[in-house]
């Protein structure tokens, strides 16, 4: 969505990743918590992740996430294959 930032929060712990960048609603933001890496439309945006951000881990089972300023699609991949 439009705005100057985007935050996704793991509700159970309060941990979040916030990306401060200008968004027009046309970009695709990817936050990879496993690799601790962020991209906006394919370009690295690691420098736009705030220092207070925590790349969080999802627990097995149900996890509640909150997305500020837009919508989110979450994809989870098992790291220990």
mmCIF file of N, CA, C and O in Angstrom:
data_model
loop_
_atom_site.group_PDB
_atom_site.id
_atom_site.type_symbol
_atom_site.label_atom_id
_atom_site.label_comp_id
_atom_site.label_asym_id
_atom_site.label_seq_id
_atom_site.Cartn_x
_atom_site.Cartn_y
_atom_site.Cartn_z
ATOM 1 N N UNK A 1 0.834 -1.191 0.000
ATOM 2 C CA UNK A 1 0.000 0.000 0.000
ATOM 3 C C UNK A 1 0.875 1.250 0.000
ATOM 4 O O UNK A 1 2.087 1.169 0.121
ATOM 5 N N UNK A 2 0.245 2.384 -0.121
ATOM 6 C CA UNK A 2 0.973 3.656 -0.106
ATOM 7 C C UNK A 2 1.432 3.983 1.305
ATOM 8 O O UNK A 2 0.759 3.674 2.263
ATOM 9 N N UNK A 3 2.579 4.615 1.404
ATOM 10 C CA UNK A 3 3.052 5.053 2.716
ATOM 11 C C UNK A 3 4.558 5.110 2.780
ATOM 12 O O UNK A 3 5.262 4.823 1.815
ATOM 13 N N UNK A 4 5.042 5.467 3.960
ATOM 14 C CA UNK A 4 6.482 5.629 4.145
ATOM 15 C C UNK A 4 7.106 4.455 4.886
ATOM 16 O O UNK A 4 8.293 4.486 5.190
ATOM 17 N N UNK A 5 6.315 3.443 5.198
ATOM 18 C CA UNK A 5 6.871 2.296 5.900
ATOM 19 C C UNK A 5 5.895 1.144 5.940
ATOM 20 O O UNK A 5 4.712 1.281 5.614
ATOM 21 N N UNK A 6 6.412 -0.014 6.345
ATOM 22 C CA UNK A 6 5.609 -1.227 6.459
ATOM 23 C C UNK A 6 6.140 -2.016 7.637
ATOM 24 O O UNK A 6 7.362 -2.142 7.815
ATOM 25 N N UNK A 7 5.245 -2.542 8.454
ATOM 26 C CA UNK A 7 5.646 -3.338 9.621
ATOM 27 C C UNK A 7 4.827 -4.618 9.656
ATOM 28 O O UNK A 7 3.611 -4.586 9.469
ATOM 29 N N UNK A 8 5.505 -5.723 9.920
ATOM 30 C CA UNK A 8 4.819 -6.983 10.177
ATOM 31 C C UNK A 8 5.253 -7.448 11.558
ATOM 32 O O UNK A 8 6.443 -7.414 11.894
ATOM 33 N N UNK A 9 4.270 -7.829 12.377
ATOM 34 C CA UNK A 9 4.509 -8.143 13.784
ATOM 35 C C UNK A 9 4.049 -9.558 14.091
ATOM 36 O O UNK A 9 2.977 -9.983 13.660
ATOM 37 N N UNK A 10 4.864 -10.285 14.854
ATOM 38 C CA UNK A 10 4.469 -11.564 15.420
ATOM 39 C C UNK A 10 3.747 -11.243 16.716
ATOM 40 O O UNK A 10 4.363 -10.829 17.705
ATOM 41 N N UNK A 11 2.423 -11.364 16.699
ATOM 42 C CA UNK A 11 1.582 -10.870 17.785
ATOM 43 C C UNK A 11 1.936 -11.514 19.124
ATOM 44 O O UNK A 11 1.983 -10.831 20.150
ATOM 45 N N UNK A 12 2.221 -12.799 19.139
ATOM 46 C CA UNK A 12 2.476 -13.506 20.398
ATOM 47 C C UNK A 12 3.674 -12.932 21.161
ATOM 48 O O UNK A 12 3.673 -12.917 22.388
ATOM 49 N N UNK A 13 4.685 -12.475 20.467
ATOM 50 C CA UNK A 13 5.905 -12.001 21.131
ATOM 51 C C UNK A 13 6.106 -10.491 21.026
ATOM 52 O O UNK A 13 6.922 -9.933 21.750
ATOM 53 N N UNK A 14 5.424 -9.851 20.110
ATOM 54 C CA UNK A 14 5.620 -8.422 19.873
ATOM 55 C C UNK A 14 6.807 -8.114 18.980
ATOM 56 O O UNK A 14 7.070 -6.955 18.672
ATOM 57 N N UNK A 15 7.547 -9.145 18.557
ATOM 58 C CA UNK A 15 8.669 -8.923 17.652
ATOM 59 C C UNK A 15 8.140 -8.456 16.303
ATOM 60 O O UNK A 15 7.070 -8.896 15.870
ATOM 61 N N UNK A 16 8.904 -7.604 15.642
ATOM 62 C CA UNK A 16 8.448 -7.083 14.354
ATOM 63 C C UNK A 16 9.638 -6.781 13.457
ATOM 64 O O UNK A 16 10.770 -6.656 13.911
ATOM 65 N N UNK A 17 9.320 -6.651 12.175
ATOM 66 C CA UNK A 17 10.268 -6.131 11.190
ATOM 67 C C UNK A 17 9.598 -4.919 10.571
ATOM 68 O O UNK A 17 8.476 -5.025 10.056
ATOM 69 N N UNK A 18 10.279 -3.787 10.643
ATOM 70 C CA UNK A 18 9.760 -2.555 10.049
ATOM 71 C C UNK A 18 10.711 -2.092 8.959
ATOM 72 O O UNK A 18 11.916 -2.004 9.175
ATOM 73 N N UNK A 19 10.136 -1.790 7.805
ATOM 74 C CA UNK A 19 10.904 -1.295 6.668
ATOM 75 C C UNK A 19 10.444 0.132 6.403
ATOM 76 O O UNK A 19 9.271 0.364 6.099
ATOM 77 N N UNK A 20 11.344 1.085 6.555
ATOM 78 C CA UNK A 20 11.037 2.495 6.295
ATOM 79 C C UNK A 20 11.529 2.853 4.901
ATOM 80 O O UNK A 20 12.728 3.009 4.682
ATOM 81 N N UNK A 21 10.605 2.920 3.987
ATOM 82 C CA UNK A 21 10.898 3.250 2.593
ATOM 83 C C UNK A 21 9.619 3.796 1.976
ATOM 84 O O UNK A 21 8.525 3.499 2.454
ATOM 85 N N UNK A 22 9.735 4.577 0.906
ATOM 86 C CA UNK A 22 8.517 5.076 0.249
ATOM 87 C C UNK A 22 7.850 3.956 -0.555
ATOM 88 O O UNK A 22 8.487 3.337 -1.400
ATOM 89 N N UNK A 23 6.591 3.701 -0.251
ATOM 90 C CA UNK A 23 5.828 2.682 -0.963
ATOM 91 C C UNK A 23 4.691 3.341 -1.726
ATOM 92 O O UNK A 23 3.978 4.186 -1.192
ATOM 93 N N UNK A 24 4.531 2.968 -2.985
ATOM 94 C CA UNK A 24 3.476 3.513 -3.835
ATOM 95 C C UNK A 24 2.313 2.539 -4.008
ATOM 96 O O UNK A 24 1.309 2.897 -4.608
ATOM 97 N N UNK A 25 2.482 1.317 -3.538
ATOM 98 C CA UNK A 25 1.470 0.295 -3.739
ATOM 99 C C UNK A 25 1.776 -0.594 -4.926
ATOM 100 O O UNK A 25 1.068 -1.553 -5.192
ATOM 101 N N UNK A 26 2.823 -0.286 -5.650
ATOM 102 C CA UNK A 26 3.213 -1.060 -6.835
ATOM 103 C C UNK A 26 4.356 -2.033 -6.548
ATOM 104 O O UNK A 26 4.599 -2.942 -7.322
ATOM 105 N N UNK A 27 5.078 -1.836 -5.451
ATOM 106 C CA UNK A 27 6.237 -2.660 -5.157
ATOM 107 C C UNK A 27 5.842 -3.973 -4.477
ATOM 108 O O UNK A 27 4.762 -4.094 -3.910
ATOM 109 N N UNK A 28 6.778 -4.910 -4.518
ATOM 110 C CA UNK A 28 6.650 -6.155 -3.780
ATOM 111 C C UNK A 28 7.736 -6.160 -2.711
ATOM 112 O O UNK A 28 8.924 -6.070 -3.021
ATOM 113 N N UNK A 29 7.327 -6.247 -1.473
ATOM 114 C CA UNK A 29 8.249 -6.293 -0.343
ATOM 115 C C UNK A 29 8.391 -7.745 0.087
ATOM 116 O O UNK A 29 7.398 -8.434 0.317
ATOM 117 N N UNK A 30 9.624 -8.222 0.194
ATOM 118 C CA UNK A 30 9.891 -9.577 0.675
ATOM 119 C C UNK A 30 10.770 -9.462 1.908
ATOM 120 O O UNK A 30 11.848 -8.870 1.854
ATOM 121 N N UNK A 31 10.291 -10.025 3.007
ATOM 122 C CA UNK A 31 11.052 -10.073 4.254
ATOM 123 C C UNK A 31 11.356 -11.538 4.515
ATOM 124 O O UNK A 31 10.453 -12.324 4.763
ATOM 125 N N UNK A 32 12.627 -11.897 4.445
ATOM 126 C CA UNK A 32 13.061 -13.277 4.668
ATOM 127 C C UNK A 32 13.667 -13.355 6.064
ATOM 128 O O UNK A 32 14.816 -12.957 6.278
ATOM 129 N N UNK A 33 12.889 -13.833 7.024
ATOM 130 C CA UNK A 33 13.354 -13.885 8.409
ATOM 131 C C UNK A 33 14.459 -14.923 8.593
ATOM 132 O O UNK A 33 15.309 -14.757 9.454
ATOM 133 N N UNK A 34 14.467 -15.978 7.814
ATOM 134 C CA UNK A 34 15.496 -16.999 7.922
ATOM 135 C C UNK A 34 16.862 -16.494 7.506
ATOM 136 O O UNK A 34 17.871 -16.756 8.159
ATOM 137 N N UNK A 35 16.918 -15.734 6.431
ATOM 138 C CA UNK A 35 18.182 -15.184 5.924
ATOM 139 C C UNK A 35 18.452 -13.780 6.451
ATOM 140 O O UNK A 35 19.481 -13.202 6.143
ATOM 141 N N UNK A 36 17.509 -13.231 7.194
ATOM 142 C CA UNK A 36 17.581 -11.859 7.700
ATOM 143 C C UNK A 36 17.920 -10.897 6.563
ATOM 144 O O UNK A 36 18.912 -10.166 6.589
ATOM 145 N N UNK A 37 17.037 -10.912 5.575
ATOM 146 C CA UNK A 37 17.251 -10.133 4.348
ATOM 147 C C UNK A 37 15.910 -9.580 3.886
ATOM 148 O O UNK A 37 14.870 -10.217 4.030
ATOM 149 N N UNK A 38 15.947 -8.396 3.313
ATOM 150 C CA UNK A 38 14.738 -7.721 2.859
ATOM 151 C C UNK A 38 14.958 -7.170 1.456
ATOM 152 O O UNK A 38 16.024 -6.623 1.163
ATOM 153 N N UNK A 39 13.960 -7.319 0.592
ATOM 154 C CA UNK A 39 14.027 -6.738 -0.745
ATOM 155 C C UNK A 39 12.734 -5.994 -1.051
ATOM 156 O O UNK A 39 11.667 -6.331 -0.545
ATOM 157 N N UNK A 40 12.864 -4.973 -1.887
ATOM 158 C CA UNK A 40 11.705 -4.257 -2.418
ATOM 159 C C UNK A 40 11.802 -4.359 -3.932
ATOM 160 O O UNK A 40 12.771 -3.877 -4.529
ATOM 161 N N UNK A 41 10.833 -5.023 -4.533
ATOM 162 C CA UNK A 41 10.801 -5.259 -5.983
ATOM 163 C C UNK A 41 12.121 -5.844 -6.489
ATOM 164 O O UNK A 41 12.646 -5.454 -7.516
ATOM 165 N N UNK A 42 12.680 -6.781 -5.708
ATOM 166 C CA UNK A 42 13.883 -7.495 -6.111
ATOM 167 C C UNK A 42 15.196 -6.838 -5.729
ATOM 168 O O UNK A 42 16.244 -7.464 -5.799
ATOM 169 N N UNK A 43 15.188 -5.580 -5.322
ATOM 170 C CA UNK A 43 16.419 -4.872 -4.941
ATOM 171 C C UNK A 43 16.591 -4.926 -3.420
ATOM 172 O O UNK A 43 15.622 -4.802 -2.671
ATOM 173 N N UNK A 44 17.817 -5.106 -2.965
ATOM 174 C CA UNK A 44 18.088 -5.174 -1.532
ATOM 175 C C UNK A 44 17.570 -3.918 -0.833
ATOM 176 O O UNK A 44 17.770 -2.794 -1.298
ATOM 177 N N UNK A 45 16.906 -4.136 0.290
ATOM 178 C CA UNK A 45 16.396 -3.028 1.098
ATOM 179 C C UNK A 45 16.807 -3.213 2.556
ATOM 180 O O UNK A 45 16.154 -2.704 3.458
ATOM 181 N N UNK A 46 17.892 -3.942 2.776
ATOM 182 C CA UNK A 46 18.351 -4.192 4.141
ATOM 183 C C UNK A 46 18.606 -2.897 4.900
ATOM 184 O O UNK A 46 18.368 -2.809 6.102
ATOM 185 N N UNK A 47 19.086 -1.867 4.209
ATOM 186 C CA UNK A 47 19.373 -0.591 4.864
ATOM 187 C C UNK A 47 18.094 0.125 5.308
ATOM 188 O O UNK A 47 18.156 1.030 6.141
ATOM 189 N N UNK A 48 16.943 -0.276 4.793
ATOM 190 C CA UNK A 48 15.676 0.359 5.160
ATOM 191 C C UNK A 48 15.013 -0.312 6.364
ATOM 192 O O UNK A 48 14.032 0.199 6.893
ATOM 193 N N UNK A 49 15.550 -1.454 6.810
ATOM 194 C CA UNK A 49 15.020 -2.142 7.984
ATOM 195 C C UNK A 49 15.502 -1.391 9.219
ATOM 196 O O UNK A 49 16.693 -1.129 9.373
ATOM 197 N N UNK A 50 14.580 -1.039 10.111
ATOM 198 C CA UNK A 50 14.943 -0.257 11.290
ATOM 199 C C UNK A 50 15.801 -1.061 12.257
ATOM 200 O O UNK A 50 15.711 -2.292 12.312
ATOM 201 N N UNK A 51 16.632 -0.349 13.023
ATOM 202 C CA UNK A 51 17.506 -1.009 13.992
ATOM 203 C C UNK A 51 16.728 -1.725 15.093
ATOM 204 O O UNK A 51 17.205 -2.708 15.661
ATOM 205 N N UNK A 52 15.532 -1.267 15.406
ATOM 206 C CA UNK A 52 14.720 -1.893 16.447
ATOM 207 C C UNK A 52 14.021 -3.162 15.966
ATOM 208 O O UNK A 52 13.406 -3.870 16.765
ATOM 209 N N UNK A 53 14.131 -3.467 14.689
ATOM 210 C CA UNK A 53 13.480 -4.651 14.126
ATOM 211 C C UNK A 53 14.151 -5.936 14.591
ATOM 212 O O UNK A 53 15.365 -5.968 14.840
ATOM 213 N N UNK A 54 13.347 -6.995 14.711
ATOM 214 C CA UNK A 54 13.840 -8.339 15.021
ATOM 215 C C UNK A 54 13.291 -9.288 13.968
ATOM 216 O O UNK A 54 12.075 -9.412 13.822
ATOM 217 N N UNK A 55 14.190 -9.933 13.226
ATOM 218 C CA UNK A 55 13.745 -10.979 12.308
ATOM 219 C C UNK A 55 13.333 -12.164 13.176
ATOM 220 O O UNK A 55 14.163 -12.814 13.794
ATOM 221 N N UNK A 56 12.041 -12.425 13.266
ATOM 222 C CA UNK A 56 11.507 -13.422 14.186
ATOM 223 C C UNK A 56 11.373 -14.790 13.523
ATOM 224 O O UNK A 56 11.342 -14.905 12.306
ATOM 225 N N UNK A 57 11.296 -15.822 14.364
ATOM 226 C CA UNK A 57 11.058 -17.180 13.901
ATOM 227 C C UNK A 57 9.610 -17.535 14.182
ATOM 228 O O UNK A 57 9.047 -17.126 15.197
ATOM 229 N N UNK A 58 9.020 -18.307 13.291
ATOM 230 C CA UNK A 58 7.673 -18.813 13.506
ATOM 231 C C UNK A 58 7.763 -20.152 14.224
ATOM 232 O O UNK A 58 8.632 -20.966 13.930
ATOM 233 N N UNK A 59 6.863 -20.372 15.169
ATOM 234 C CA UNK A 59 6.814 -21.630 15.901
ATOM 235 C C UNK A 59 5.951 -22.624 15.134
ATOM 236 O O UNK A 59 5.074 -22.219 14.358
ATOM 237 N N UNK A 60 6.159 -23.924 15.354
ATOM 238 C CA UNK A 60 5.254 -24.907 14.749
ATOM 239 C C UNK A 60 3.823 -24.634 15.203
ATOM 240 O O UNK A 60 3.593 -24.220 16.341
ATOM 241 N N UNK A 61 2.888 -24.829 14.317
ATOM 242 C CA UNK A 61 1.487 -24.592 14.653
ATOM 243 C C UNK A 61 1.038 -23.208 14.247
ATOM 244 O O UNK A 61 1.594 -22.576 13.357
ATOM 245 N N UNK A 62 0.037 -22.724 14.935
ATOM 246 C CA UNK A 62 -0.594 -21.449 14.608
ATOM 247 C C UNK A 62 0.253 -20.272 15.085
ATOM 248 O O UNK A 62 0.724 -20.246 16.216
ATOM 249 N N UNK A 63 0.463 -19.310 14.201
ATOM 250 C CA UNK A 63 1.152 -18.061 14.514
ATOM 251 C C UNK A 63 0.260 -16.927 14.047
ATOM 252 O O UNK A 63 -0.285 -16.981 12.947
ATOM 253 N N UNK A 64 0.109 -15.907 14.879
ATOM 254 C CA UNK A 64 -0.701 -14.757 14.503
ATOM 255 C C UNK A 64 0.220 -13.605 14.128
ATOM 256 O O UNK A 64 1.058 -13.182 14.916
ATOM 257 N N UNK A 65 0.056 -13.115 12.893
ATOM 258 C CA UNK A 65 0.839 -11.995 12.392
ATOM 259 C C UNK A 65 -0.074 -10.804 12.146
ATOM 260 O O UNK A 65 -1.232 -10.971 11.774
ATOM 261 N N UNK A 66 0.479 -9.624 12.337
ATOM 262 C CA UNK A 66 -0.253 -8.395 12.082
ATOM 263 C C UNK A 66 0.542 -7.569 11.079
ATOM 264 O O UNK A 66 1.734 -7.335 11.275
ATOM 265 N N UNK A 67 -0.113 -7.135 10.004
ATOM 266 C CA UNK A 67 0.537 -6.318 8.977
ATOM 267 C C UNK A 67 -0.033 -4.913 9.034
ATOM 268 O O UNK A 67 -1.242 -4.724 8.909
ATOM 269 N N UNK A 68 0.845 -3.933 9.265
ATOM 270 C CA UNK A 68 0.430 -2.535 9.281
ATOM 271 C C UNK A 68 0.567 -1.963 7.877
ATOM 272 O O UNK A 68 1.503 -2.286 7.156
ATOM 273 N N UNK A 69 -0.348 -1.106 7.506
ATOM 274 C CA UNK A 69 -0.265 -0.366 6.251
ATOM 275 C C UNK A 69 -0.301 -1.268 5.019
ATOM 276 O O UNK A 69 0.508 -1.124 4.119
ATOM 277 N N UNK A 70 -1.207 -2.212 4.987
ATOM 278 C CA UNK A 70 -1.332 -3.036 3.790
ATOM 279 C C UNK A 70 -1.706 -4.464 4.113
ATOM 280 O O UNK A 70 -2.107 -4.779 5.218
ATOM 281 N N UNK A 71 -1.555 -5.317 3.137
ATOM 282 C CA UNK A 71 -1.859 -6.728 3.295
ATOM 283 C C UNK A 71 -0.573 -7.535 3.162
ATOM 284 O O UNK A 71 0.445 -7.039 2.696
ATOM 285 N N UNK A 72 -0.647 -8.806 3.548
ATOM 286 C CA UNK A 72 0.537 -9.655 3.501
ATOM 287 C C UNK A 72 0.151 -11.060 3.069
ATOM 288 O O UNK A 72 -0.938 -11.536 3.363
ATOM 289 N N UNK A 73 1.065 -11.699 2.390
ATOM 290 C CA UNK A 73 0.984 -13.119 2.084
ATOM 291 C C UNK A 73 2.197 -13.762 2.727
ATOM 292 O O UNK A 73 3.327 -13.301 2.531
ATOM 293 N N UNK A 74 1.979 -14.788 3.515
ATOM 294 C CA UNK A 74 3.073 -15.428 4.236
ATOM 295 C C UNK A 74 3.348 -16.783 3.616
ATOM 296 O O UNK A 74 2.432 -17.570 3.398
ATOM 297 N N UNK A 75 4.624 -17.040 3.343
ATOM 298 C CA UNK A 75 5.063 -18.351 2.868
ATOM 299 C C UNK A 75 6.080 -18.874 3.862
ATOM 300 O O UNK A 75 6.979 -18.140 4.277
ATOM 301 N N UNK A 76 5.927 -20.110 4.254
ATOM 302 C CA UNK A 76 6.822 -20.720 5.225
ATOM 303 C C UNK A 76 7.497 -21.910 4.573
ATOM 304 O O UNK A 76 6.847 -22.729 3.927
ATOM 305 N N UNK A 77 8.821 -21.998 4.732
ATOM 306 C CA UNK A 77 9.585 -23.111 4.188
ATOM 307 C C UNK A 77 10.382 -23.737 5.312
ATOM 308 O O UNK A 77 11.065 -23.036 6.063
ATOM 309 N N UNK A 78 10.289 -25.054 5.437
ATOM 310 C CA UNK A 78 11.056 -25.776 6.446
ATOM 311 C C UNK A 78 12.537 -25.587 6.190
ATOM 312 O O UNK A 78 13.011 -25.820 5.083
ATOM 313 N N UNK A 79 13.293 -25.164 7.187
ATOM 314 C CA UNK A 79 14.721 -24.919 7.024
ATOM 315 C C UNK A 79 15.548 -26.177 7.193
ATOM 316 O O UNK A 79 16.691 -26.220 6.787
ATOM 317 N N UNK A 80 15.030 -27.221 7.785
ATOM 318 C CA UNK A 80 15.821 -28.403 8.138
ATOM 319 C C UNK A 80 15.467 -29.579 7.254
ATOM 320 O O UNK A 80 15.189 -30.659 7.711
ATOM 321 N N UNK A 81 15.460 -29.381 5.946
ATOM 322 C CA UNK A 81 15.151 -30.470 5.019
ATOM 323 C C UNK A 81 16.354 -31.311 4.740
ATOM 324 O O UNK A 81 17.458 -30.930 4.733
#
